[in-house]
Short mmCIF file of C-alpha atoms in Angstrom, two decimals:
data_model
loop_
_atom_site.label_atom_id
_atom_site.label_comp_id
_atom_site.label_asym_id
_atom_site.label_seq_id
_atom_site.Cartn_x
_atom_site.Cartn_y
_atom_site.Cartn_z
CA ASP C 1 -27.34 -9.34 35.63
CA ALA C 2 -29.14 -11.71 33.28
CA GLY C 3 -27.17 -13.04 30.38
CA VAL C 4 -28.55 -13.91 26.97
CA THR C 5 -31.86 -15.75 27.29
CA GLN C 6 -33.52 -17.82 24.58
CA SER C 7 -36.96 -19.37 24.33
CA PRO C 8 -38.18 -21.97 23.98
CA THR C 9 -35.52 -24.42 25.14
CA HIS C 10 -36.77 -27.25 22.96
CA LEU C 11 -39.20 -27.37 20.07
CA ILE C 12 -40.54 -30.14 17.87
CA LYS C 13 -42.07 -29.34 14.48
CA THR C 14 -42.99 -31.22 11.32
CA ARG C 15 -41.79 -30.61 7.80
CA GLY C 16 -43.41 -27.61 6.11
CA GLN C 17 -44.33 -25.84 9.31
CA GLN C 18 -43.07 -22.45 10.43
CA VAL C 19 -41.24 -21.64 13.67
CA THR C 20 -40.29 -18.52 15.65
CA LEU C 21 -37.42 -18.49 18.11
CA ARG C 22 -36.83 -15.66 20.56
CA CYS C 23 -33.77 -14.05 22.12
CA SER C 24 -33.26 -11.41 24.79
CA PRO C 25 -29.75 -9.97 24.74
CA LYS C 26 -27.53 -9.36 27.71
CA SER C 27 -28.28 -6.08 29.45
CA GLY C 28 -26.52 -3.20 27.69
CA HIS C 29 -26.02 -5.09 24.43
CA ASP C 30 -27.47 -3.73 21.20
CA THR C 31 -26.35 -6.26 18.60
CA VAL C 32 -27.83 -9.73 18.18
CA SER C 33 -26.47 -12.52 16.01
CA TRP C 34 -28.02 -15.90 15.25
CA TYR C 35 -26.15 -19.13 14.57
CA GLN C 36 -27.21 -22.63 13.55
CA GLN C 37 -25.27 -25.56 15.03
CA ALA C 38 -25.88 -29.00 13.56
CA LEU C 39 -25.01 -31.99 15.72
CA GLY C 40 -21.25 -32.52 15.95
CA GLN C 41 -20.39 -29.36 14.01
CA GLY C 42 -19.39 -25.80 14.79
CA PRO C 43 -21.99 -23.01 14.67
CA GLN C 44 -22.77 -21.39 11.30
CA PHE C 45 -23.61 -17.68 11.12
CA ILE C 46 -27.16 -16.95 9.98
CA PHE C 47 -27.50 -13.17 10.35
CA GLN C 48 -26.89 -10.22 12.62
CA TYR C 49 -29.21 -7.40 13.69
CA TYR C 50 -28.27 -3.92 14.81
CA GLU C 51 -30.57 -0.91 15.19
CA GLU C 52 -33.49 -3.08 14.10
CA GLU C 53 -31.91 -3.83 10.73
CA GLU C 54 -30.21 -6.90 9.30
CA ARG C 55 -26.57 -5.86 9.08
CA GLN C 56 -24.97 -9.04 7.81
CA ARG C 57 -26.19 -12.37 6.50
CA GLY C 58 -24.55 -15.74 6.13
CA ASN C 59 -25.20 -18.35 3.48
CA PHE C 60 -28.78 -19.21 4.45
CA PRO C 61 -31.89 -19.19 2.23
CA ASP C 62 -34.65 -16.62 2.46
CA ARG C 63 -36.71 -19.10 4.48
CA PHE C 64 -34.66 -17.78 7.39
CA SER C 65 -35.71 -14.30 8.43
CA GLY C 66 -35.44 -12.23 11.54
CA HIS C 67 -36.44 -9.15 13.38
CA GLN C 68 -35.04 -6.93 16.09
CA PHE C 69 -37.28 -4.89 18.35
CA PRO C 70 -36.64 -1.44 19.89
CA ASN C 71 -35.67 -3.12 23.18
CA TYR C 72 -32.94 -5.02 21.23
CA SER C 73 -34.61 -8.41 21.61
CA SER C 74 -34.78 -10.49 18.47
CA GLU C 75 -36.72 -13.23 16.72
CA LEU C 76 -35.60 -15.83 14.21
CA ASN C 77 -38.28 -17.14 11.87
CA VAL C 78 -37.91 -20.21 9.69
CA ASN C 79 -40.56 -21.05 7.08
CA ALA C 80 -41.24 -24.30 5.22
CA LEU C 81 -39.18 -26.35 7.66
CA LEU C 82 -36.98 -29.12 6.27
CA LEU C 83 -35.53 -32.11 8.07
CA GLY C 84 -32.11 -30.49 7.65
CA ASP C 85 -33.19 -27.53 9.77
CA SER C 86 -32.94 -29.74 12.85
CA ALA C 87 -30.20 -28.10 14.94
CA LEU C 88 -29.34 -26.06 17.99
CA TYR C 89 -30.05 -22.39 17.28
CA LEU C 90 -27.82 -20.05 19.22
CA CYS C 91 -28.29 -16.38 19.86
CA ALA C 92 -25.34 -14.14 20.72
CA SER C 93 -25.33 -10.52 21.81
CA SER C 94 -22.67 -7.84 22.00
CA TRP C 95 -22.28 -4.11 22.32
CA GLY C 96 -21.10 -2.35 19.21
CA ARG C 97 -18.92 -3.73 16.47
CA ASN C 98 -16.14 -6.24 16.97
CA GLN C 99 -16.82 -6.76 20.66
CA PRO C 100 -16.87 -10.19 22.36
CA GLN C 101 -20.11 -12.03 21.89
CA HIS C 102 -22.06 -13.62 24.71
CA PHE C 103 -24.09 -16.71 23.84
CA GLY C 104 -27.36 -18.07 25.16
CA ASP C 105 -27.98 -21.77 25.81
CA GLY C 106 -29.82 -22.12 22.53
CA THR C 107 -33.08 -23.59 21.28
CA ARG C 108 -32.98 -27.24 20.23
CA LEU C 109 -35.23 -27.57 17.15
CA SER C 110 -36.22 -31.02 15.98
CA ILE C 111 -38.04 -31.55 12.70
CA LEU C 112 -40.04 -34.76 12.24
CA LYS G 1 -13.96 -17.09 2.28
CA GLN G 2 -12.62 -17.84 5.75
CA GLU G 3 -12.29 -21.49 6.71
CA VAL G 4 -11.42 -22.57 10.24
CA THR G 5 -10.17 -26.07 11.05
CA GLN G 6 -9.57 -27.69 14.40
CA ILE G 7 -7.35 -30.69 14.99
CA PRO G 8 -7.79 -33.15 16.57
CA ALA G 9 -11.56 -33.63 16.42
CA ALA G 10 -11.45 -35.60 19.67
CA LEU G 11 -8.88 -36.06 22.41
CA SER G 12 -8.76 -38.21 25.52
CA VAL G 13 -6.10 -37.60 28.18
CA PRO G 14 -5.49 -38.66 31.79
CA GLU G 15 -6.04 -36.13 34.53
CA GLY G 16 -3.07 -33.85 35.22
CA GLU G 17 -1.71 -33.86 31.68
CA ASN G 18 -0.88 -30.63 29.87
CA LEU G 19 -2.44 -30.45 26.43
CA VAL G 20 -2.61 -28.31 23.30
CA LEU G 21 -5.60 -27.79 21.02
CA ASN G 22 -4.97 -26.50 17.51
CA CYS G 23 -6.91 -24.10 15.33
CA SER G 24 -6.00 -23.01 11.80
CA PHE G 25 -7.59 -20.39 9.57
CA THR G 26 -7.18 -19.66 5.88
CA ASP G 27 -7.58 -15.87 5.80
CA SER G 28 -5.08 -13.96 7.96
CA ALA G 29 -7.16 -10.75 7.78
CA ILE G 30 -8.80 -11.46 11.11
CA TYR G 31 -9.83 -8.88 13.69
CA ASN G 32 -9.71 -11.25 16.61
CA LEU G 33 -9.84 -14.93 17.49
CA GLN G 34 -11.90 -16.40 20.29
CA TRP G 35 -11.82 -19.71 22.08
CA PHE G 36 -15.09 -21.05 23.48
CA ARG G 37 -16.09 -23.98 25.62
CA GLN G 38 -19.34 -25.85 25.03
CA ASP G 39 -20.79 -28.41 27.42
CA PRO G 40 -23.22 -30.99 26.00
CA GLY G 41 -26.55 -29.44 25.02
CA LYS G 42 -25.46 -26.01 26.20
CA GLY G 43 -24.46 -22.70 24.69
CA LEU G 44 -20.95 -21.33 24.30
CA THR G 45 -18.85 -19.87 27.09
CA SER G 46 -16.10 -17.49 26.00
CA LEU G 47 -12.71 -18.51 27.38
CA LEU G 48 -10.20 -16.18 25.76
CA LEU G 49 -10.22 -13.51 23.07
CA ILE G 50 -7.03 -12.50 21.26
CA GLN G 51 -7.00 -9.29 19.27
CA SER G 52 -5.11 -9.43 15.97
CA SER G 53 -2.41 -7.16 17.42
CA GLN G 54 -1.78 -9.56 20.31
CA ARG G 55 0.29 -12.75 20.44
CA GLU G 56 -1.31 -14.46 23.43
CA GLN G 57 -3.81 -14.25 26.25
CA THR G 58 -3.84 -16.09 29.57
CA SER G 59 -6.59 -16.92 32.03
CA GLY G 60 -5.79 -19.23 34.90
CA ARG G 61 -4.69 -22.60 33.52
CA LEU G 62 -5.52 -21.54 29.95
CA ASN G 63 -3.18 -19.85 27.50
CA ALA G 64 -4.09 -19.02 23.92
CA SER G 65 -1.61 -17.91 21.27
CA LEU G 66 -2.12 -16.37 17.86
CA ASP G 67 0.16 -16.39 14.83
CA LYS G 68 -1.59 -14.53 12.02
CA SER G 69 1.20 -15.04 9.51
CA SER G 70 0.91 -18.81 9.71
CA GLY G 71 -2.86 -18.81 10.22
CA ARG G 72 -2.70 -20.66 13.52
CA SER G 73 -3.89 -20.41 17.09
CA THR G 74 -3.34 -22.81 19.96
CA LEU G 75 -5.11 -23.27 23.27
CA TYR G 76 -2.87 -24.66 26.00
CA ILE G 77 -4.53 -26.24 29.03
CA ALA G 78 -2.25 -26.89 31.99
CA ALA G 79 -2.79 -29.64 34.54
CA SER G 80 -6.05 -30.86 32.99
CA GLN G 81 -8.96 -31.84 35.24
CA PRO G 82 -12.07 -33.97 34.62
CA GLY G 83 -14.11 -30.75 34.79
CA ASP G 84 -12.29 -29.56 31.67
CA SER G 85 -14.12 -32.23 29.64
CA ALA G 86 -16.12 -30.38 26.99
CA THR G 87 -15.97 -29.33 23.35
CA TYR G 88 -13.61 -26.48 22.61
CA LEU G 89 -14.33 -24.22 19.65
CA CYS G 90 -12.23 -21.51 18.07
CA ALA G 91 -13.78 -18.72 16.01
CA ALA G 92 -12.28 -16.00 13.83
CA SER G 93 -13.77 -12.55 13.39
CA ARG G 94 -12.90 -10.80 10.15
CA ASP G 95 -11.97 -7.14 10.09
CA ASN G 96 -14.69 -4.80 8.78
CA ALA G 97 -17.26 -7.55 9.14
CA GLY G 98 -18.82 -6.53 12.41
CA ASN G 99 -18.50 -9.46 14.73
CA MET G 100 -19.59 -12.28 12.51
CA LEU G 101 -17.73 -15.34 13.75
CA THR G 102 -16.47 -18.21 11.60
CA PHE G 103 -16.17 -21.33 13.74
CA GLY G 104 -14.09 -24.45 13.50
CA GLY G 105 -15.69 -27.84 14.00
CA GLY G 106 -14.43 -28.12 17.56
CA THR G 107 -12.26 -30.51 19.56
CA ARG G 108 -14.11 -32.83 21.91
CA LEU G 109 -11.95 -33.23 25.04
CA MET G 110 -12.30 -36.00 27.60
CA VAL G 111 -10.13 -35.85 30.73
CA LYS G 112 -10.15 -39.16 32.58
CA PRO G 113 -9.76 -39.29 36.38
#
């Protein structure tokens, strides 16, 4: 039973570019959440998707957007990349509300 | 706004020692509290989840407690091993907020052989 898978593993971009990160949830899970983890800090909630809609959003600018597909997989898009967007981006999936979340290994995004 | 704090930020202990990691939160209206382990460059592995109605959870050498009234949780690790070396994160989930997690900054644990 595959867990949460994220792609790519690592990514290098330059300032001003756009990036798309992908996440496949654990089998049977219908809710996907995205988190940003800067080096040496705890993860910060970006947003959560359920039934293909954004259900909750953290304190992140509109440059961060997402999508959930009918098969529950999800994408995180970041436009106009800034140096401060360099971080580990984690995807977590769960089934239903208030259930334990399962995390992927993340995508390490570096902005030059 | 929920704020979660973990003390200490880093801890180094000799192998075999029992240790306690601390987590405090400002808003007691939590639905549950989770403890995670994170190895360098990796994602998060869930260790224990305590529902707001519970006082503690145990898994092997790990025991987590929750005191909502004081806004505190502790993770107790018995007979520490070098393989326990990792960053430990606690996260609070607020009631009626789906499962959005608010994380602490983590405690970086080093267990020396």
